[in-house]
PDB file of C-alpha atoms and ligand atoms in Angstrom:
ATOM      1  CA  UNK D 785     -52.548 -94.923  25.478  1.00 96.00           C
ATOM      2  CA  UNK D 786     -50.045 -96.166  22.804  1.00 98.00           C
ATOM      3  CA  UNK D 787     -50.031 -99.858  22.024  1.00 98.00           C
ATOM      4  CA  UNK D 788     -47.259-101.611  19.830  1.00 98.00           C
ATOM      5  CA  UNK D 789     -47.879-105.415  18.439  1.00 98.00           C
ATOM      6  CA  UNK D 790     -44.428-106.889  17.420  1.00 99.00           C
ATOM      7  CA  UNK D 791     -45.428-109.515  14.976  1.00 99.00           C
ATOM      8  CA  UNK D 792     -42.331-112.515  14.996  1.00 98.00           C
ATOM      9  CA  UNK D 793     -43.737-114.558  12.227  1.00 98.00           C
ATOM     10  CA  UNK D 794     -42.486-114.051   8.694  1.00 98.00           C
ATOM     11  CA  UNK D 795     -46.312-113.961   7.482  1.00 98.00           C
ATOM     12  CA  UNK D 796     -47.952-110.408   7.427  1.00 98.00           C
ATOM     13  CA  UNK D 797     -51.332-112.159   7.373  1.00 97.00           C
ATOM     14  CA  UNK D 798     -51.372-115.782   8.982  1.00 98.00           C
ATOM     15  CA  UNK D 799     -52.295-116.868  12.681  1.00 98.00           C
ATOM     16  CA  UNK D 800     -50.061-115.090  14.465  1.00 98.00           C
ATOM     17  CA  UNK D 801     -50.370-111.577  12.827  1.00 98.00           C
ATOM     18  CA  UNK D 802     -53.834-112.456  12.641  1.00 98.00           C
ATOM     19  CA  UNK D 803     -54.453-112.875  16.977  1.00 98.00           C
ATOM     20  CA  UNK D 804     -51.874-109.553  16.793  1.00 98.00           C
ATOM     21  CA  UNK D 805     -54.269-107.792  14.489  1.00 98.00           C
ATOM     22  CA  UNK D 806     -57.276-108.759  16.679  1.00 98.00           C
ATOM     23  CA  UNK D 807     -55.556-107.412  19.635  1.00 98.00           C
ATOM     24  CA  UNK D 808     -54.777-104.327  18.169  1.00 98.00           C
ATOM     25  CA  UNK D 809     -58.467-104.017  17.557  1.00 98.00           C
ATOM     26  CA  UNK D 810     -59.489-104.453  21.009  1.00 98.00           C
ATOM     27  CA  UNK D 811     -57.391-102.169  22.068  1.00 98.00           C
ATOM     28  CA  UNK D 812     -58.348 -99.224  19.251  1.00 98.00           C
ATOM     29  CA  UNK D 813     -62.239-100.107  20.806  1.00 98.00           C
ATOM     30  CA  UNK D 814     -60.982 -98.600  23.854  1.00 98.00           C
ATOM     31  CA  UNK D 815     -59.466 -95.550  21.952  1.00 98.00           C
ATOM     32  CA  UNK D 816     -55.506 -96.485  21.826  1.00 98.00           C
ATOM     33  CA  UNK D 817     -53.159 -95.470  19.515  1.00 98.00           C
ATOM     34  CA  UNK D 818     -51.961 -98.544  17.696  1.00 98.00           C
ATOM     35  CA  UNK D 819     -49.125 -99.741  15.308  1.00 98.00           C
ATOM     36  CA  UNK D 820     -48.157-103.187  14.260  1.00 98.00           C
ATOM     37  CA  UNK D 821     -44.212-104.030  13.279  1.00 98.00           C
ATOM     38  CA  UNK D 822     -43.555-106.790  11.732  1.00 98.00           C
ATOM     39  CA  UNK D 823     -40.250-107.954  12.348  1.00 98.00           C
ATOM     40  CA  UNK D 824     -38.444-109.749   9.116  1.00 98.00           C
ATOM     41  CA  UNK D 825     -38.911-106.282   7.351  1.00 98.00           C
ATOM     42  CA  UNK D 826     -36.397-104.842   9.687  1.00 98.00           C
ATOM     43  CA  UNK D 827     -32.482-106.251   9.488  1.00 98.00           C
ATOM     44  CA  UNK D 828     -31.121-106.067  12.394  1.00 98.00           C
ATOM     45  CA  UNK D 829     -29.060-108.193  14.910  1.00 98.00           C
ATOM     46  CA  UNK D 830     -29.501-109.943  18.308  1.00 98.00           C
ATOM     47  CA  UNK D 831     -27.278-108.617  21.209  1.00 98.00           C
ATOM     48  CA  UNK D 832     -23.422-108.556  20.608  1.00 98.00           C
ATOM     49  CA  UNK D 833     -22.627-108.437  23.870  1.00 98.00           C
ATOM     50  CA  UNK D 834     -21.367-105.005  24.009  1.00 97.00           C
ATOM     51  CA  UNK D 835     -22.027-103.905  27.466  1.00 97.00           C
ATOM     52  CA  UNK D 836     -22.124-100.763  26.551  1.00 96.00           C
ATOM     53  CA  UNK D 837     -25.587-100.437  28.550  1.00 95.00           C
ATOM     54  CA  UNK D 838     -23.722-102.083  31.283  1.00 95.00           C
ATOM     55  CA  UNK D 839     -21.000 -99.035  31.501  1.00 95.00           C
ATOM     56  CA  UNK D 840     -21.530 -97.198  34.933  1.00 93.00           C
ATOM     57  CA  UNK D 841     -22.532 -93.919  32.796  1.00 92.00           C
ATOM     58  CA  UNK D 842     -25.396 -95.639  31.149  1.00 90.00           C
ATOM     59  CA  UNK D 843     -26.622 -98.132  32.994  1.00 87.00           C
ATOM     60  CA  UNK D 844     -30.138 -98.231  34.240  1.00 82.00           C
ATOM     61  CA  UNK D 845     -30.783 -95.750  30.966  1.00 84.00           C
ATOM     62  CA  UNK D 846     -32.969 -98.129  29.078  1.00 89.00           C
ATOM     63  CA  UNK D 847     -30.694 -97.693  25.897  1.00 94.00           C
ATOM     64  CA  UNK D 848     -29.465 -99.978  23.224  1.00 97.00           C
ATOM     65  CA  UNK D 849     -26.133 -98.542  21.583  1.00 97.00           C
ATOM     66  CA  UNK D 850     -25.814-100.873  18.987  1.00 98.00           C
ATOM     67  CA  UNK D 851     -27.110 -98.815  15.288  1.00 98.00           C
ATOM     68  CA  UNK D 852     -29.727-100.915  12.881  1.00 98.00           C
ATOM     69  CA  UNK D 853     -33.150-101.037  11.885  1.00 98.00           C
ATOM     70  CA  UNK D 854     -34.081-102.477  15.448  1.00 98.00           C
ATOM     71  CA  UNK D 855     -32.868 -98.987  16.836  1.00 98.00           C
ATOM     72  CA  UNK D 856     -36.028 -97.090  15.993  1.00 98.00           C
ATOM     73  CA  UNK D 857     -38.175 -99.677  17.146  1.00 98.00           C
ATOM     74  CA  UNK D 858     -36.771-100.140  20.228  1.00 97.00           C
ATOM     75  CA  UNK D 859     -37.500 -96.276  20.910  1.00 96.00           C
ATOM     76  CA  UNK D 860     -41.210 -97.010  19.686  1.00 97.00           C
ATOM     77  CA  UNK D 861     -41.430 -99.562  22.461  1.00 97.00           C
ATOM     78  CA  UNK D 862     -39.778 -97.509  25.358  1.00 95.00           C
ATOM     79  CA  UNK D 863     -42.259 -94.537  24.301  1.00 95.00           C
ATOM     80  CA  UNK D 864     -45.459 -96.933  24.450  1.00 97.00           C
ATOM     81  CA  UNK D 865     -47.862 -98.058  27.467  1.00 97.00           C
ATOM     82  CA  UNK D 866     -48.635-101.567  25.811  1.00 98.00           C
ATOM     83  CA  UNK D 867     -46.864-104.476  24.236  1.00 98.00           C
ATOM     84  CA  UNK D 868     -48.438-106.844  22.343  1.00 98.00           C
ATOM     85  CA  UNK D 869     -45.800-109.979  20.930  1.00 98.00           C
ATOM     86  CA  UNK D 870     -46.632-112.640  18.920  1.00 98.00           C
ATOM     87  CA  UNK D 871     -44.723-115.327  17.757  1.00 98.00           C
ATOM     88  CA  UNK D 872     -45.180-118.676  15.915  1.00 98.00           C
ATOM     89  CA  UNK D 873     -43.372-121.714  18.103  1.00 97.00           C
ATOM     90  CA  UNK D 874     -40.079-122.668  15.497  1.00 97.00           C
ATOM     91  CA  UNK D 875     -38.699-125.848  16.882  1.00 95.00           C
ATOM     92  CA  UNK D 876     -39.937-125.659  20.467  1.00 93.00           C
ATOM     93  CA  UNK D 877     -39.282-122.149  20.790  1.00 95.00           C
ATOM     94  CA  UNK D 878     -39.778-118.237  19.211  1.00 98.00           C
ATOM     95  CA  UNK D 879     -38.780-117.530  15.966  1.00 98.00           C
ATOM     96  CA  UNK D 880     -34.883-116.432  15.372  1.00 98.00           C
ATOM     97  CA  UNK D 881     -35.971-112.509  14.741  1.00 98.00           C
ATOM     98  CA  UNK D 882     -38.558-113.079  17.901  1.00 98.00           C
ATOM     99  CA  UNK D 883     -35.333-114.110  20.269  1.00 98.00           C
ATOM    100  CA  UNK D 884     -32.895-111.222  18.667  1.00 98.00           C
ATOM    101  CA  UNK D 885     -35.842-108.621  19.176  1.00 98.00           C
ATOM    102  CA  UNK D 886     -36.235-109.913  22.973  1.00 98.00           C
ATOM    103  CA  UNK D 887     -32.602-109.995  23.481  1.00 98.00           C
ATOM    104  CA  UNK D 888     -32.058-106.492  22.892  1.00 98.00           C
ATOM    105  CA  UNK D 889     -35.313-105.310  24.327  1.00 97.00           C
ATOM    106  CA  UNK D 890     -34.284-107.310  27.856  1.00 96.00           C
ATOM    107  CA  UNK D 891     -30.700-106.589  28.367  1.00 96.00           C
ATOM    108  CA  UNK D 892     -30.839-103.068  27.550  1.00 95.00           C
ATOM    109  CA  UNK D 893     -33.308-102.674  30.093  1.00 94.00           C
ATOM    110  CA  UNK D 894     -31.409-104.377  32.851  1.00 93.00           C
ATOM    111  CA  UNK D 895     -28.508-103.287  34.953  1.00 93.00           C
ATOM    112  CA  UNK D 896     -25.884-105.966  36.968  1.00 93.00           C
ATOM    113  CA  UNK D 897     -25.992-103.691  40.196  1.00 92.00           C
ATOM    114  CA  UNK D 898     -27.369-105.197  43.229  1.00 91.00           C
ATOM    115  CA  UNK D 899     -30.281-104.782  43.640  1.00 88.00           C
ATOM    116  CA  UNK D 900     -30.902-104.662  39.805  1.00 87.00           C
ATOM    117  CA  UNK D 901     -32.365-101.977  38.335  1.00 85.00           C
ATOM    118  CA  UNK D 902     -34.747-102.481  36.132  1.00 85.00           C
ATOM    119  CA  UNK D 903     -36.360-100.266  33.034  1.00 74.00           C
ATOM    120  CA  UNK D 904     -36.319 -96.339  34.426  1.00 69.00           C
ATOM    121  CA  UNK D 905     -40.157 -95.198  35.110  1.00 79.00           C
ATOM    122  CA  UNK D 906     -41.344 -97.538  32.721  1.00 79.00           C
ATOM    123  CA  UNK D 907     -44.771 -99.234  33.389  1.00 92.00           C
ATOM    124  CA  UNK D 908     -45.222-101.091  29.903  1.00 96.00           C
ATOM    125  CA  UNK D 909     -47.874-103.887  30.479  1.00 97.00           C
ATOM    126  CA  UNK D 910     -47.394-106.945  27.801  1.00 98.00           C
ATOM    127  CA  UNK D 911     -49.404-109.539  26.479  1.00 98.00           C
ATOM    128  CA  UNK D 912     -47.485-112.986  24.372  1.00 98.00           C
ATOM    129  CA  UNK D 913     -49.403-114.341  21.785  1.00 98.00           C
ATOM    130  CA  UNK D 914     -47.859-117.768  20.954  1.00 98.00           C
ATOM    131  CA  UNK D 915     -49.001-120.037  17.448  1.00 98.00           C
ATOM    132  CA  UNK D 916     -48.189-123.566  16.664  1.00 97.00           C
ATOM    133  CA  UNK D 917     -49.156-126.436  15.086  1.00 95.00           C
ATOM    134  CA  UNK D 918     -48.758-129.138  18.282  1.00 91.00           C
ATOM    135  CA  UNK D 919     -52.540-129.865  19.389  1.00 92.00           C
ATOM    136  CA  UNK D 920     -53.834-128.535  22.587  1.00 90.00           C
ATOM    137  CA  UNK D 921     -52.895-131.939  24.306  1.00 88.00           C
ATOM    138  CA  UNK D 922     -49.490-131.096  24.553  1.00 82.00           C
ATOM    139  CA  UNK D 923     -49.867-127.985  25.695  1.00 83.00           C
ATOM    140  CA  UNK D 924     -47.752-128.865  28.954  1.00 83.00           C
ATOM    141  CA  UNK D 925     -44.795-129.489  26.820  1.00 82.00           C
ATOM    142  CA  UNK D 926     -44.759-125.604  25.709  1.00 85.00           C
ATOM    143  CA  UNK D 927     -46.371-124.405  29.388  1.00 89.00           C
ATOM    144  CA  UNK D 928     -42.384-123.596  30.268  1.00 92.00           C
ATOM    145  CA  UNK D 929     -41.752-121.698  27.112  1.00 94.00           C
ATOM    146  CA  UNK D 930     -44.965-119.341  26.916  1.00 96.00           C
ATOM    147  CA  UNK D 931     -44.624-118.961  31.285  1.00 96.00           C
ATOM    148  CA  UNK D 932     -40.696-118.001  30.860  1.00 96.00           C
ATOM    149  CA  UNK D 933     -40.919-115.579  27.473  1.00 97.00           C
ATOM    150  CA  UNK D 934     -44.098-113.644  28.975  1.00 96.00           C
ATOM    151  CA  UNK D 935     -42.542-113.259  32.411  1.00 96.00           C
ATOM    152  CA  UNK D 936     -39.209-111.955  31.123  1.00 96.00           C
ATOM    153  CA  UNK D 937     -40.865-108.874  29.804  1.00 96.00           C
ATOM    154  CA  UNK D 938     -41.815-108.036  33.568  1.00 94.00           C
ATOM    155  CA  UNK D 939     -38.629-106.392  33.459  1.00 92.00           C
ATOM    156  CA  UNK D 940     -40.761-103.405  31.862  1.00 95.00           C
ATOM    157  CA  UNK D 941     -42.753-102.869  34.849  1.00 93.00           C
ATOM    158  CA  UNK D 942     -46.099-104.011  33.892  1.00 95.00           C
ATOM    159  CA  UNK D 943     -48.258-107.121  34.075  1.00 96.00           C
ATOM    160  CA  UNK D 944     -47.394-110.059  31.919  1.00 97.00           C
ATOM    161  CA  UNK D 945     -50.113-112.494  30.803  1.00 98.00           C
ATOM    162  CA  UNK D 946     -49.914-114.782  27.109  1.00 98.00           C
ATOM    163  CA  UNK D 947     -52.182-116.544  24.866  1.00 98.00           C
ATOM    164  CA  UNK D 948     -51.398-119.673  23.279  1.00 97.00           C
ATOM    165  CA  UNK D 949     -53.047-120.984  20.182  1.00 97.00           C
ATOM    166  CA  UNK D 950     -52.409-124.509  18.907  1.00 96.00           C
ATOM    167  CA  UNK D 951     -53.273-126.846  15.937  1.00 96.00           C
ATOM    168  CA  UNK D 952     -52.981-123.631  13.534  1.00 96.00           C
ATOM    169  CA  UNK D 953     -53.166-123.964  10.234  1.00 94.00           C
ATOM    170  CA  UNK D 954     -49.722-124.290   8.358  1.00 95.00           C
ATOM    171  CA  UNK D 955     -51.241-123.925   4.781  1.00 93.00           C
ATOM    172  CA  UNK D 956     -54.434-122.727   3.144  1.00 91.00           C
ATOM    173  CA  UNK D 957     -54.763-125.855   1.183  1.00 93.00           C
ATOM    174  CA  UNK D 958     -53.238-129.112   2.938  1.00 94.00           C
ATOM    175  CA  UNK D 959     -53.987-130.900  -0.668  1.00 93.00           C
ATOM    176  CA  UNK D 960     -51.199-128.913  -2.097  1.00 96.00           C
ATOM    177  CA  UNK D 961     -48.181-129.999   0.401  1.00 96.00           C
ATOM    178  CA  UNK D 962     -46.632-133.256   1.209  1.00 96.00           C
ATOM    179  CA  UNK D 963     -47.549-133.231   4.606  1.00 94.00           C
ATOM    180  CA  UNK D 964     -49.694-136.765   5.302  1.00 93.00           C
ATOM    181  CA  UNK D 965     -49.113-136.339   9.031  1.00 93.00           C
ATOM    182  CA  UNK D 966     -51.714-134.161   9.910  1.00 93.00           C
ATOM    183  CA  UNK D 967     -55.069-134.836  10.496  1.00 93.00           C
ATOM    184  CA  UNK D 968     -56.668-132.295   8.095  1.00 93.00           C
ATOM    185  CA  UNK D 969     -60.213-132.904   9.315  1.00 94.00           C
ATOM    186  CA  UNK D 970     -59.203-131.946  12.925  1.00 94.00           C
ATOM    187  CA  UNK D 971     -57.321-128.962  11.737  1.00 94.00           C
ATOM    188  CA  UNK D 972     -60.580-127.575  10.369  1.00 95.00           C
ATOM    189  CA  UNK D 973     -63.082-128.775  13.485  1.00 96.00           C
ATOM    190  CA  UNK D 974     -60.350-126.611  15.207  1.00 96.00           C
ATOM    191  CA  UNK D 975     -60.235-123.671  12.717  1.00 96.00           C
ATOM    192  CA  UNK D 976     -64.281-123.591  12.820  1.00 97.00           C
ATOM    193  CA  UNK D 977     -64.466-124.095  16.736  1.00 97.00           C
ATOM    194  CA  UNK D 978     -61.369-123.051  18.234  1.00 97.00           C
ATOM    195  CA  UNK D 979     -60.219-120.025  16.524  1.00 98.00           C
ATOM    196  CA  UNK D 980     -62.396-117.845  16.431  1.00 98.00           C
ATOM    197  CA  UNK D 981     -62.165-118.401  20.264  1.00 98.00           C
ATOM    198  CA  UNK D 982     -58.566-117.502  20.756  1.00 98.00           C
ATOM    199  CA  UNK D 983     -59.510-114.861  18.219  1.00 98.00           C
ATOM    200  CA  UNK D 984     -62.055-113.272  20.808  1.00 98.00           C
ATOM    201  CA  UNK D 985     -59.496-113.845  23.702  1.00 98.00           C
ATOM    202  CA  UNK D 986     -56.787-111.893  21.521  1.00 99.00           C
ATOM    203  CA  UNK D 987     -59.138-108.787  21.333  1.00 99.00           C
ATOM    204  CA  UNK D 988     -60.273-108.560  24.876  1.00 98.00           C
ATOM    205  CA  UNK D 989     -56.592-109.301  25.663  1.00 98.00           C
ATOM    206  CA  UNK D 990     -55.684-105.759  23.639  1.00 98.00           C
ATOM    207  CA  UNK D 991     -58.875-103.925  25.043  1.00 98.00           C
ATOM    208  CA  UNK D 992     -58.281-104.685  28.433  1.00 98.00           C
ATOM    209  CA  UNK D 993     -54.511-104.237  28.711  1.00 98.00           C
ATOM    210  CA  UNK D 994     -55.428-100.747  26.497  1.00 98.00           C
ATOM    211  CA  UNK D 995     -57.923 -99.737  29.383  1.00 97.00           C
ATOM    212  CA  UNK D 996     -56.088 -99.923  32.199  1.00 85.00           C
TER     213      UNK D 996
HETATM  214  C1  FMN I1266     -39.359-123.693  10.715  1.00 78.99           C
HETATM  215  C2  FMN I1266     -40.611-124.075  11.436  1.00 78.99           C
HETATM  216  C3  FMN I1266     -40.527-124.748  12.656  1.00 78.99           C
HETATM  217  C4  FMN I1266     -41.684-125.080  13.369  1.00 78.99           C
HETATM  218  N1  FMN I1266     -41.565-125.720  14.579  1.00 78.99           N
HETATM  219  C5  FMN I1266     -42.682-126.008  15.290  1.00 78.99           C
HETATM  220  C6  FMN I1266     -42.584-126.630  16.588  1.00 78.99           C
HETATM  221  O1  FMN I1266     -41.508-126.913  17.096  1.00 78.99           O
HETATM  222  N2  FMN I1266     -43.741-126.901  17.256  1.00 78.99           N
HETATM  223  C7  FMN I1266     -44.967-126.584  16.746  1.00 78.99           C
HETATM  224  O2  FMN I1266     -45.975-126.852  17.409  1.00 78.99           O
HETATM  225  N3  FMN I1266     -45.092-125.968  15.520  1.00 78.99           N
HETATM  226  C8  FMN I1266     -43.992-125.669  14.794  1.00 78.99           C
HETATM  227  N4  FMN I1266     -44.100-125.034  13.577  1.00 78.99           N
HETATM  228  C9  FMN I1266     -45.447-124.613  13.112  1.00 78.99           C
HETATM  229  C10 FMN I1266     -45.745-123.146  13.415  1.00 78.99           C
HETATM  230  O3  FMN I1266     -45.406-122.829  14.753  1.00 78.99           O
HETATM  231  C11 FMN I1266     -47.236-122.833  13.234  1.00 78.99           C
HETATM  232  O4  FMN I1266     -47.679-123.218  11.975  1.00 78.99           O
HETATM  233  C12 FMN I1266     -47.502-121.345  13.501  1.00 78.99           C
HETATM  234  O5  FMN I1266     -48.864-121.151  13.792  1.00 78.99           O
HETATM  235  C13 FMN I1266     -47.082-120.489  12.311  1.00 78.99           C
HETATM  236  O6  FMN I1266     -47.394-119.139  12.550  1.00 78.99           O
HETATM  237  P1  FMN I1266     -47.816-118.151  11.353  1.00 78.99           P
HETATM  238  O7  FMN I1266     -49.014-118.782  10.726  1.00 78.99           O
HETATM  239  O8  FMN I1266     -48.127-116.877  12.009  1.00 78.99           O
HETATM  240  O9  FMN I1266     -46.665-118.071  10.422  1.00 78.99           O
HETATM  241  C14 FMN I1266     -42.967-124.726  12.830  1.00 78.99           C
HETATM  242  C15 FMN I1266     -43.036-124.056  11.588  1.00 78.99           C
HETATM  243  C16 FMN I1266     -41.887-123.741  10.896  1.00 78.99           C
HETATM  244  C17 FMN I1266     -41.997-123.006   9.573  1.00 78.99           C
END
């Protein structure tokens, strides 16, 4: 059982590589294979619009023929049974190398035929982990978002399920940052009480997806 976390956020070691990491650990409990790529190390593009995996010849193949560092990754994620995605919410919606990433994954594995074909023999089940600093209250706001980016990866042929996370913290220290808007005393009742929640619901996420 291979599993692959994709982590969207910039930060190696913040909230959302952090409910990645736990997933990833839930799913090595049950004896996976696991790898976590983090995506600004890679440069790479979203889709140019190519059609090349449109062409009669190739379509339906599940191949992306544009050449970058996203190339060997999205062979790492064709060849794996899992996919674990995390992204911090960047003005209402995934982060830029999040959307490029998803873009390519998608199309590539898509044809315009009718019926539409979808990935070839591919049963990759998916989990979306999604961070941001908006309190649980408006969590109807973002309900569209999380539904709509977890459901497009259905196009893989698994199940699709997500995780949201909210009132994360930004900074380690709010006394260091101009930032008199938040309520820093609710950000840690949240960080003691609610975290280590989602953090629990991240790794029996990854050990169930990992065990099935
Ligand atoms: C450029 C930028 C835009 C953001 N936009 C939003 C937003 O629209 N809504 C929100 O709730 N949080 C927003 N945030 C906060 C992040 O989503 C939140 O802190 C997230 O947990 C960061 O993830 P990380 O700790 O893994 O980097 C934004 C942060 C940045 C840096």
């Amino acid at each position: 059982m291979k599993v692959i976390a994709i982590n969207g956020s910039p930060r190696k070691d913040f909230s959302t590589a952090a409910l990645l990491k736990q997933a990833i650990s839930g799913a090595e409990s049950v004896g996976a294979e696991v790898e976590i790529i983090h995506l600004y190390d890679y440069a790479y593009r979203g889709c140019t619009s190519c059609f090349a995996c449109k062409r009669k010849e190739n379509a339906g193949s599940g191949h992306c023929a544009m050449r970058d560092g996203l190339s060997p990754i999205l062979e790492k994620v064709m060849a794996c049974d899992v996919l674990l995605l995390g992204s911090p919410i960047y003005y209402s919606d995934v982060t830029g190398m999040m959307r490029s990433f998803m873009e390519r994954l998608l199309f590539m594995n898509m044809t315009y035929d009718n019926p539409m074909r979808t990935a070839p023999g591919k049963n990759i089940s998916s989990a979306f982990f999604f961070t941001m600093n908006l309190p649980k209250e408006g969590e109807h706001y973002g309900m569209p978002l999380f539904e709509q980016n977890s459901r497009s990866l259905a196009l893989l042929g698994g199940t699709t399920e997500y995780l949201a996370s909210f009132d994360t913290y930004q900074f380690d220290d709010y006394s260091k940052y101009a930032a008199g808007i938040f309520d820093v005393a609710q950000k840690e009742r949240i960080r003691t009480e609610q975290w280590p929640l989602d953090c629990r619901r991240a790794y029996e996420i990854g050990a169930r997806l990992a065990s099935k």
